[in-house]
mmCIF file of C-alpha atoms in Angstrom:
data_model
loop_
_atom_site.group_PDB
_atom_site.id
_atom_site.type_symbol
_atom_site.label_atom_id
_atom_site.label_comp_id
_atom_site.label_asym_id
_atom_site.label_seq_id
_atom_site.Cartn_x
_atom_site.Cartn_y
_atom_site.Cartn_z
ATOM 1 C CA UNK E 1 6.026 2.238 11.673
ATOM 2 C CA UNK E 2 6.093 6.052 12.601
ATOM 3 C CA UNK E 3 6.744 7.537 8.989
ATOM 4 C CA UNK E 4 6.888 11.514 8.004
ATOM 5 C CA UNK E 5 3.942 12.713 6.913
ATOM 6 C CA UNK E 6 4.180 15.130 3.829
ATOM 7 C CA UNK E 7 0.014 14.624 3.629
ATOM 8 C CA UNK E 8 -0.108 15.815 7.003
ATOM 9 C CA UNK E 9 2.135 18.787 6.697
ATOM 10 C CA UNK E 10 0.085 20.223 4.216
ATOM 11 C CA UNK E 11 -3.440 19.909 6.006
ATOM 12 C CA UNK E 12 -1.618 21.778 8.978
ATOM 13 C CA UNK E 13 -0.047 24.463 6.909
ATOM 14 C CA UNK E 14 -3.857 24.584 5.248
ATOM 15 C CA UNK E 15 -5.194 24.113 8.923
ATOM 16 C CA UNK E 16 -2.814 27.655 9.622
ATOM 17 C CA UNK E 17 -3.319 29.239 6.538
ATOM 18 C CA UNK E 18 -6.820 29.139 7.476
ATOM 19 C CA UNK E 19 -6.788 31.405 10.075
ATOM 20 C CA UNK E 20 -5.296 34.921 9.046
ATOM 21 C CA UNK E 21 -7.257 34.987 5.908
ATOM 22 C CA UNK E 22 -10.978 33.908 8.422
ATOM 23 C CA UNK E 23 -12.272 30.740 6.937
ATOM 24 C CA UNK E 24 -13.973 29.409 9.497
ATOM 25 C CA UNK E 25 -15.944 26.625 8.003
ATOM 26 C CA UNK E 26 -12.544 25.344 6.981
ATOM 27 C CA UNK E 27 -11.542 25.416 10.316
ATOM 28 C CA UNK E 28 -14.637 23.247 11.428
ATOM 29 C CA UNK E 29 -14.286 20.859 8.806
ATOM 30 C CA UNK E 30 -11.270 20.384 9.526
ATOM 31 C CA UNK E 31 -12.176 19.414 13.092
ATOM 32 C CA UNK E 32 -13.586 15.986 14.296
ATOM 33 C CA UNK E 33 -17.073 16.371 15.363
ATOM 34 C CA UNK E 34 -16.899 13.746 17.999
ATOM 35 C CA UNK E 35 -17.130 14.546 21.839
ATOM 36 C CA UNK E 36 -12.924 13.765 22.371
ATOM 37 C CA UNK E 37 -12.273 16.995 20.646
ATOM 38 C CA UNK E 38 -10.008 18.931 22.871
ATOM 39 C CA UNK E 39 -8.445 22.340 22.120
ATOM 40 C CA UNK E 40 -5.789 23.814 24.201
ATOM 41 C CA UNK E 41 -5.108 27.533 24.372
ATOM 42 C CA UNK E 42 -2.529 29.462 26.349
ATOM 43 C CA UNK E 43 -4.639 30.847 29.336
ATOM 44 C CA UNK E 44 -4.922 28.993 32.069
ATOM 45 C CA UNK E 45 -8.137 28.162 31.972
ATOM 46 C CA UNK E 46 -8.151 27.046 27.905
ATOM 47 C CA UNK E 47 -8.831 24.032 27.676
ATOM 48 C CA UNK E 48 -12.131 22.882 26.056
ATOM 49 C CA UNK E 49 -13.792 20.196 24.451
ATOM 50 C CA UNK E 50 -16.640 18.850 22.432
ATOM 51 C CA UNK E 51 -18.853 20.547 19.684
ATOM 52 C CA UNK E 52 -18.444 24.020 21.881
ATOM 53 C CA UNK E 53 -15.103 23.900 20.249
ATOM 54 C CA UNK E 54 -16.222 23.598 16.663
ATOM 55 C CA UNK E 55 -18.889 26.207 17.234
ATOM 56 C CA UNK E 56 -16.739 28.657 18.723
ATOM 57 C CA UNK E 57 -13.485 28.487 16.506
ATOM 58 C CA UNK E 58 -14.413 30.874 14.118
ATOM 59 C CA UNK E 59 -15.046 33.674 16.722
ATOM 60 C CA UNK E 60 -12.238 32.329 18.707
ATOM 61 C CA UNK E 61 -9.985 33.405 15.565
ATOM 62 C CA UNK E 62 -11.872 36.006 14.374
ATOM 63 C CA UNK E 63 -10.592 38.751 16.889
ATOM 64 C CA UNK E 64 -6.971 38.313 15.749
ATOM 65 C CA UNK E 65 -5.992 41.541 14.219
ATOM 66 C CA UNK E 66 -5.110 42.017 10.785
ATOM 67 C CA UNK E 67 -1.737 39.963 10.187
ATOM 68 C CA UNK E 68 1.003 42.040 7.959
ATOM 69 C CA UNK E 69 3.755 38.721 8.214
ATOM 70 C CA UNK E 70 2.899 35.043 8.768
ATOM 71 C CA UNK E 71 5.851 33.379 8.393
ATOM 72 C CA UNK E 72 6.768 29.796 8.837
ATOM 73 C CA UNK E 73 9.892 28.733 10.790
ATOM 74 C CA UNK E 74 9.839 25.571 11.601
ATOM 75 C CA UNK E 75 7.168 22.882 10.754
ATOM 76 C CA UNK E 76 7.118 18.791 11.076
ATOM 77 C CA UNK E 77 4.250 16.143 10.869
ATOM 78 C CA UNK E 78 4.604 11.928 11.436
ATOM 79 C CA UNK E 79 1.803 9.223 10.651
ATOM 80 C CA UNK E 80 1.345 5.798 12.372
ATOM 81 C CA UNK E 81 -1.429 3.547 11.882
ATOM 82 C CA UNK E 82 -4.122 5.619 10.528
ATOM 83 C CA UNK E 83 -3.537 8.627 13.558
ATOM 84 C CA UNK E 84 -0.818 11.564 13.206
ATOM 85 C CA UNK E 85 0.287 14.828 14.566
ATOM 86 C CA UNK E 86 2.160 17.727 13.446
ATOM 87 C CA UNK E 87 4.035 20.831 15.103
ATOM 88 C CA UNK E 88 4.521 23.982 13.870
ATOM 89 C CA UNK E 89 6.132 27.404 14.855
ATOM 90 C CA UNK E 90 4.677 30.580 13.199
ATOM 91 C CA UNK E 91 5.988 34.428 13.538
ATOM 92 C CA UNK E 92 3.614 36.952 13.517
ATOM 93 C CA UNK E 93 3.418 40.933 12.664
ATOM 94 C CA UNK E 94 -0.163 42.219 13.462
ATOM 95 C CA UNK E 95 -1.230 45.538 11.620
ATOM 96 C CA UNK E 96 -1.589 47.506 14.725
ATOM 97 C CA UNK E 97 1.603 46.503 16.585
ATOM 98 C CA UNK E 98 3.785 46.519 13.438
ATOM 99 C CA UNK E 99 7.325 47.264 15.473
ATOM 100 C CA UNK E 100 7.007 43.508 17.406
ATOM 101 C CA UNK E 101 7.631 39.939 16.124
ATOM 102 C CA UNK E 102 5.355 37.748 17.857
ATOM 103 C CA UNK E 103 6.017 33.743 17.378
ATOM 104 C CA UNK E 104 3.423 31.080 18.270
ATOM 105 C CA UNK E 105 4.095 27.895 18.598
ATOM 106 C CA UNK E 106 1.043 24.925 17.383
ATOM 107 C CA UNK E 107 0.793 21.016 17.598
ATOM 108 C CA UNK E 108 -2.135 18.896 16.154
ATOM 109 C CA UNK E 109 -3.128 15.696 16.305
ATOM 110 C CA UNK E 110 -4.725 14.096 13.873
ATOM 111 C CA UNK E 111 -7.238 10.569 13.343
ATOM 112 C CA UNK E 112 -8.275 9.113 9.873
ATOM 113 C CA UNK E 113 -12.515 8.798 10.689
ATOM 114 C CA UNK E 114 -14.197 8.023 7.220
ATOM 115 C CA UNK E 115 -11.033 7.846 5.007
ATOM 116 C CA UNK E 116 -10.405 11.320 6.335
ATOM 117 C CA UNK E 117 -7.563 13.228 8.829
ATOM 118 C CA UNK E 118 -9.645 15.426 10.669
ATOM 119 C CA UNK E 119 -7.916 17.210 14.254
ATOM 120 C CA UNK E 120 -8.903 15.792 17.090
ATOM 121 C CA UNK E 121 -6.499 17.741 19.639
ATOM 122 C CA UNK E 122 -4.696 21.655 19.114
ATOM 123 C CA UNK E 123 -2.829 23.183 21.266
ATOM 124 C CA UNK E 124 -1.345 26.710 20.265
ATOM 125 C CA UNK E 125 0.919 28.645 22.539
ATOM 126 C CA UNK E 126 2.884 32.034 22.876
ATOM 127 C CA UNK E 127 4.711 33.257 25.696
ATOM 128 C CA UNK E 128 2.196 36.170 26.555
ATOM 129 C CA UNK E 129 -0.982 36.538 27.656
ATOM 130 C CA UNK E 130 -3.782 36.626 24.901
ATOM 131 C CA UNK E 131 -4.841 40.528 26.136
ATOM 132 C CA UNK E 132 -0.812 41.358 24.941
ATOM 133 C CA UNK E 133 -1.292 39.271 22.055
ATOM 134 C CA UNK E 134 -4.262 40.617 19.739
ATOM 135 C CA UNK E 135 -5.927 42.877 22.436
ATOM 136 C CA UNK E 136 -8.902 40.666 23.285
ATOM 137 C CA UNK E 137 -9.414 38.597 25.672
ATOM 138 C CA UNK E 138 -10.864 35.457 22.937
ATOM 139 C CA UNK E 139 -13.845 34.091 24.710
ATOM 140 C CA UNK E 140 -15.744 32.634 22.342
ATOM 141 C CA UNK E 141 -15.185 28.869 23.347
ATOM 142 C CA UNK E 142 -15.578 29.814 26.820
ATOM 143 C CA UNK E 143 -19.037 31.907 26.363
ATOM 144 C CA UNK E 144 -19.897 28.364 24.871
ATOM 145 C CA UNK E 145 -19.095 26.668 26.971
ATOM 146 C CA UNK E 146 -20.622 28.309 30.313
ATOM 147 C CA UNK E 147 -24.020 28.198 28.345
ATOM 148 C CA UNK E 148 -23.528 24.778 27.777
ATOM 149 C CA UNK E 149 -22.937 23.856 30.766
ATOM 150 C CA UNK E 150 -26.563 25.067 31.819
ATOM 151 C CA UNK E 151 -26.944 21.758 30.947
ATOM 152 C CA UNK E 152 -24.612 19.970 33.173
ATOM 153 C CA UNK E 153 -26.406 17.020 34.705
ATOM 154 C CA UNK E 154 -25.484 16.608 38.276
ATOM 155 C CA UNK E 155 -25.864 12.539 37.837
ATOM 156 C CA UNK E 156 -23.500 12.778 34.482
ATOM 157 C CA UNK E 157 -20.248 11.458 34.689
ATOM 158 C CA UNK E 158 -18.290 14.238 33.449
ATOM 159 C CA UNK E 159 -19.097 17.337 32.794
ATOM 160 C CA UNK E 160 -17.971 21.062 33.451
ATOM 161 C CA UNK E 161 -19.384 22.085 37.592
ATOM 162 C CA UNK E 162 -18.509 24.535 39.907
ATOM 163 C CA UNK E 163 -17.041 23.079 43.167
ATOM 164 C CA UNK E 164 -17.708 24.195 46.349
ATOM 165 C CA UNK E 165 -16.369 23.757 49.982
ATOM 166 C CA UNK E 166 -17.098 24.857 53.619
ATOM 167 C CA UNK E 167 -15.293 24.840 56.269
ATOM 168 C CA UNK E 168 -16.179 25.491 60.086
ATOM 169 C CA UNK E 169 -12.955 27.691 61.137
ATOM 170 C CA UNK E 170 -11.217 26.811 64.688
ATOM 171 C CA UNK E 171 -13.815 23.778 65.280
ATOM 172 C CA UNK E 172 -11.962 21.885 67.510
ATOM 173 C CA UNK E 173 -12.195 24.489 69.825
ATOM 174 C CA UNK E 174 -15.871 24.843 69.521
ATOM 175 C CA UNK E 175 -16.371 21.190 70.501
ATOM 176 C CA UNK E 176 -14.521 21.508 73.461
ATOM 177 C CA UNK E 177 -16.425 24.210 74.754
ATOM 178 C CA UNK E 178 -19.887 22.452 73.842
ATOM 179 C CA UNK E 179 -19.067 19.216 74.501
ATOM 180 C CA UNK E 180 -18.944 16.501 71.665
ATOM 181 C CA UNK E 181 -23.063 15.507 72.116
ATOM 182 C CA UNK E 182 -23.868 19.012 71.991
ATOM 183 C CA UNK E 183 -21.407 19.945 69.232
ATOM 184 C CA UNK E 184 -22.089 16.583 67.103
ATOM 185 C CA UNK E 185 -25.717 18.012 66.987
ATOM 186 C CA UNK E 186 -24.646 21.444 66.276
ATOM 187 C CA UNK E 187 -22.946 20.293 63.040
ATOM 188 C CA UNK E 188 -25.793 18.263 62.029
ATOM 189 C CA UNK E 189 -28.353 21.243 62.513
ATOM 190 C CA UNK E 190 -25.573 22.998 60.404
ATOM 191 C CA UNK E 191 -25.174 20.699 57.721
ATOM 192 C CA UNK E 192 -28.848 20.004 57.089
ATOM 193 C CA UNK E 193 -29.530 24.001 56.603
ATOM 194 C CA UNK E 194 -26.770 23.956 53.792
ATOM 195 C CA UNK E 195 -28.279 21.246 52.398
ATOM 196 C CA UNK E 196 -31.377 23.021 51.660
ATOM 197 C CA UNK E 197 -29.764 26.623 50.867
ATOM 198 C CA UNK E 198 -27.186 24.335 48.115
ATOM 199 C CA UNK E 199 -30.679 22.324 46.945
ATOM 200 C CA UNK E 200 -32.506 24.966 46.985
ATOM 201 C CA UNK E 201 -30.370 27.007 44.036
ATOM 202 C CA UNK E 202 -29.993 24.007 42.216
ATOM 203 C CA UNK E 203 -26.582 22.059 44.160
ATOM 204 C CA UNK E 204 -26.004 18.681 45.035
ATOM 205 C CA UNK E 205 -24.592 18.261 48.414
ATOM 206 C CA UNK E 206 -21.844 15.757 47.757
ATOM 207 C CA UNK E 207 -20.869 14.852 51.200
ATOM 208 C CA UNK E 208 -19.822 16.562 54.352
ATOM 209 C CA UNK E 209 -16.072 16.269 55.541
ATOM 210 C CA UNK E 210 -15.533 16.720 59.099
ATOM 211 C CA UNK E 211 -16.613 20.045 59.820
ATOM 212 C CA UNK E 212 -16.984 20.904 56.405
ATOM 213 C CA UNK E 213 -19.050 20.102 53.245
ATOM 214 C CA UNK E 214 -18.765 19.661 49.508
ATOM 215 C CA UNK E 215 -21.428 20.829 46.814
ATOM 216 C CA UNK E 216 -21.437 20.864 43.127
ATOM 217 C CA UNK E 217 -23.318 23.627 41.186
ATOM 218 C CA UNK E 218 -24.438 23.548 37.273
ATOM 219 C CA UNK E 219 -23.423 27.207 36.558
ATOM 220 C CA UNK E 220 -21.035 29.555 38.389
ATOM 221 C CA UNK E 221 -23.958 32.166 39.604
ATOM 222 C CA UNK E 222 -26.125 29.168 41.108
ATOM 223 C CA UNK E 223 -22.583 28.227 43.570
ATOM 224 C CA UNK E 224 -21.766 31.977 44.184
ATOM 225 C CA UNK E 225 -25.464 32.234 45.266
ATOM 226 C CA UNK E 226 -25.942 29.826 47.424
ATOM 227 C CA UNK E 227 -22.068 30.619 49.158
ATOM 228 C CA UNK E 228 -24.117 34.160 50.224
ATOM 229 C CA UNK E 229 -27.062 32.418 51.595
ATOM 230 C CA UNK E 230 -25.035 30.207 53.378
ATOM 231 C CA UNK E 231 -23.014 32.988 55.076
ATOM 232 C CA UNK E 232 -26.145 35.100 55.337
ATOM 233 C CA UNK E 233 -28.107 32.185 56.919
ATOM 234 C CA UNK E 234 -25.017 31.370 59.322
ATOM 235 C CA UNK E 235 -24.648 34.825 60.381
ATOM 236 C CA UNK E 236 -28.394 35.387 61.376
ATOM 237 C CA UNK E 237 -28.393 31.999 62.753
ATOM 238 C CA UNK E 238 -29.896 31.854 66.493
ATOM 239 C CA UNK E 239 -27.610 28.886 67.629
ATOM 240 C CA UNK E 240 -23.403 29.182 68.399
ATOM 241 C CA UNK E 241 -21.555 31.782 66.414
ATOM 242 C CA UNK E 242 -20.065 29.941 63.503
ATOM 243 C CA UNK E 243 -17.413 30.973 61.597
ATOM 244 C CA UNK E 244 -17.196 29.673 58.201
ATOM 245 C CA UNK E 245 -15.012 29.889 55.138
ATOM 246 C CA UNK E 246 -16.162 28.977 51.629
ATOM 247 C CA UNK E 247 -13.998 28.641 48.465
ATOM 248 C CA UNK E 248 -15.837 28.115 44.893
ATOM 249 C CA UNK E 249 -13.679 26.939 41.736
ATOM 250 C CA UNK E 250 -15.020 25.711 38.485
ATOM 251 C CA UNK E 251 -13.588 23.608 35.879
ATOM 252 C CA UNK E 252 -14.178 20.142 34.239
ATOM 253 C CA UNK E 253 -14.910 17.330 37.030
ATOM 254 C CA UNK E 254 -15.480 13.371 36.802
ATOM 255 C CA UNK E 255 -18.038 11.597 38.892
ATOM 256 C CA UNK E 256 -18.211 8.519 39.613
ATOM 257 C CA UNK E 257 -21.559 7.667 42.165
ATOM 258 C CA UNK E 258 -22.053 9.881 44.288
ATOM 259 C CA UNK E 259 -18.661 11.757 44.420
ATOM 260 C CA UNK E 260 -16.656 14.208 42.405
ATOM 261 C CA UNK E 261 -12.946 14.194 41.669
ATOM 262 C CA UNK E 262 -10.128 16.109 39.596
ATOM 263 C CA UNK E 263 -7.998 18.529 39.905
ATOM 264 C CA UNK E 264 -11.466 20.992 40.114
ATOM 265 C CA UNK E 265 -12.259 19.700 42.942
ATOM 266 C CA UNK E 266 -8.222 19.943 44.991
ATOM 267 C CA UNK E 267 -8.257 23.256 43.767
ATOM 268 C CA UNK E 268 -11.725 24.645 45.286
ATOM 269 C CA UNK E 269 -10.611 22.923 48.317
ATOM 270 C CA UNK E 270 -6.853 24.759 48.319
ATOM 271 C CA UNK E 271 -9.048 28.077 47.615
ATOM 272 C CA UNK E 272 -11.524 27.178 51.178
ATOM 273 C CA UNK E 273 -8.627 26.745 53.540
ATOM 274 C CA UNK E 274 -7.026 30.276 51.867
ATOM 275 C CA UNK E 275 -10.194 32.214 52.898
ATOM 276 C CA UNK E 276 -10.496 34.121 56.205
ATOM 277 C CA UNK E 277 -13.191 33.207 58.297
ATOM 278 C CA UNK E 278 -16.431 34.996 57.030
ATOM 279 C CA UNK E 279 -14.876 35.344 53.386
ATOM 280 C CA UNK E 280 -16.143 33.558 49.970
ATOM 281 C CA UNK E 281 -13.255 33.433 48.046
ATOM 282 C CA UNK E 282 -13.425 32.294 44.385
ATOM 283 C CA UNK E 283 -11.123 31.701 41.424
ATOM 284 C CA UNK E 284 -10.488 32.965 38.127
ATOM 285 C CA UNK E 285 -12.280 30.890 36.287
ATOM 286 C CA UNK E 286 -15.098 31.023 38.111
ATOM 287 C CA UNK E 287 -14.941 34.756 38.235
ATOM 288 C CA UNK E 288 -14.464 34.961 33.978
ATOM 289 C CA UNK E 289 -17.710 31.893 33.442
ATOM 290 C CA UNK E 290 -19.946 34.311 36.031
ATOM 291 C CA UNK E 291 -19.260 38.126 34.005
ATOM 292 C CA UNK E 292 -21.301 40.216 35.300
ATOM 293 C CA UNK E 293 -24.422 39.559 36.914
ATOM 294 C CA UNK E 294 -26.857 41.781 38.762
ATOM 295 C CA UNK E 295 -25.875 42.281 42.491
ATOM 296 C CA UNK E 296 -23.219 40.521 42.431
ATOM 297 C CA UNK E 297 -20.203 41.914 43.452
ATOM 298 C CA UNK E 298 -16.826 40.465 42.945
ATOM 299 C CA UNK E 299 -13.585 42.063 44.416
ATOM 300 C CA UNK E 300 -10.600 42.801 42.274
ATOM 301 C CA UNK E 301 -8.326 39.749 41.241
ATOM 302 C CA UNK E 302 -5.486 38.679 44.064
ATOM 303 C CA UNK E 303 -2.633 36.273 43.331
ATOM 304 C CA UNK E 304 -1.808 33.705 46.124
ATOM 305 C CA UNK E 305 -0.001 30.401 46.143
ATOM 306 C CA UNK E 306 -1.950 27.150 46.728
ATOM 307 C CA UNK E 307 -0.994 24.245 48.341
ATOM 308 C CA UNK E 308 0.259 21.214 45.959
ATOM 309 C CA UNK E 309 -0.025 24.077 43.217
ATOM 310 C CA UNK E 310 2.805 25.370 41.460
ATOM 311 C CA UNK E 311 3.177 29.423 40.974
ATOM 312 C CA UNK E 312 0.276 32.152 42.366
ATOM 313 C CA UNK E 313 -3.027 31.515 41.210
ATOM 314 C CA UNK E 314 -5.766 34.728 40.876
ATOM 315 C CA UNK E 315 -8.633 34.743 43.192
ATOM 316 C CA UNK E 316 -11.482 36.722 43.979
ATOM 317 C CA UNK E 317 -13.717 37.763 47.071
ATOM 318 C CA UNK E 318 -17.204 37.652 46.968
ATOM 319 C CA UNK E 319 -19.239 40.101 48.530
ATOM 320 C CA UNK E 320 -21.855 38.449 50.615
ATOM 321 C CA UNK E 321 -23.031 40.889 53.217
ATOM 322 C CA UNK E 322 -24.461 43.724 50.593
#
């Protein structure tokens, strides 16, 4: 029977409380230290999970200004059967922006392990970006992450990878100028040299799609890498002029054999077929896990719409030809 949860209440309101006045270690004990930890931020791209999450928290929190008002406004929790969850809406007045009322809004979910409640899911929201919020951009979890996921196996069955596809642009009309026999080996020839550029900088080549491929990468810089030697390779190439574009995306993915799925891997695709031919386009997220790196160069953010995607999403170009 789902009950109200006074018990539950106050671990959230210690859970919150917890935060302006930087207790970290309460903050990870509070947290399960199992692997379906997931914590939920506002940006788009925070969403994380695991012992990064536990690791991170305290820096996470840390860069939130000095508070001058923490106020509670509204705040609920339930119990059923030895799991729970509680939501909570906060306003805020930070020390350096002491003329606006910010209000965030939190739910937590919560599992008895041991005797114990200890959060196993947190999402916290407000309706501006974190920059407007406390003036940092809070990448703590995801500086975690991305070195974690140094450690991505390719063979794993989940894990975080950066997705990338190719596409030969205006194909069909290639063939019929070649001839199928003649273009059938064409694409082969082509296929194999990506193969060893995306194996050769530490890919998988997942499978080939028609005239285009799929490749998963353990870090962002190893995929941005091999998208330049592809293009590089292609362009010097001595056979038909090729034209390809290549779109890079990175998030969590699932595998199961010898394939990849999720919404990772739609939305690298979506990014492919919105480059221009001779153009590595790559998203946010992949942009923010690379930083910067040493001659790479990464155009200023654009916002386009995606197929099966709802608003604008920001991309990047990569510059290949430097």
């Amino acid at each position: 029977m789902i009950r109200s949860s006074p018990e539950l209440l106050a671990f959230a309101r210690r859970w919150i409380d917890a935060i302006p006045n930087r207790r970290p270690n309460d903050l990870r004990n509070m947290m399960t230290e199992r692997e379906h930890l997931r914590f939920v931020g506002t940006g788009e791209n925070e969403i994380w999970a695991g012992a990064a999450v536990r690791e991170g928290i305290g820096a996470f929190f840390g860069v939130i200004p000095e508070m001058i008002r923490h106020q509670e406004v509204f705040a609920e929790a339930y119990e059923h059967n030895g799991t729970g969850w509680a939501c909570m809406c906060h306003e805020l007045i930070f020390a350096n922006q002491p003329d606006r009322v910010f209000r965030i809004r939190s739910t937590l979910i919560f599992t008895l392990e041991d005797g114990a409640w200890k959060i196993v899911h947190r999402h916290g929201s407000v309706p501006i970006p974190n920059m407007d919020f406390t003036g940092a951009a809070q990448t703590a979890i995801a500086d975690l992450v991305a070195a974690a996921k140094q450690g991505f196996s390719l063979d794993q069955r989940e894990g975080f990878a950066s997705v990338m596809f190719t596409d030969i642009v205006n194909s069909s009309r290639l063939a019929s100028a070649m001839g199928d026999r003649l273009w059938s080996s064409e694409v082969a020839r082509h296929f194999n040299s990506l193969r060893e550029i995306i194996e050769a900088r530490g890919g998988q080549f997942v499978k080939s799609l028609g005239d285009g491929t799929m490749s998963s990468f353990p870090s962002p810089e190893q995929g941005l890498r091999a998208a330049q030697a592809i293009l590089r390779a292609t362009e010097a190439s001595d056979g038909p002029a090729i034209a390809l574009r290549i779109g890079i995306h990175t998030g969590e993915v699932i595998q199961t054999r010898e394939d990849f799925f999720g919404s990772v891997v739609n939305k690298a695709a979506r990014i492919a077929a919105a480059a221009a031919p001779g153009e590595i386009v790559i998203s946010g997220a992949t942009c923010d896990l690379t930083g910067k790196v040493a001659d790479l160069v990464i155009h200023p953010p654009a916002e386009i719409p995606l197929k099966g995607f709802d608003g604008l999403h920001r991309v990047h170009r990569l510059e290949w030809k430097a």
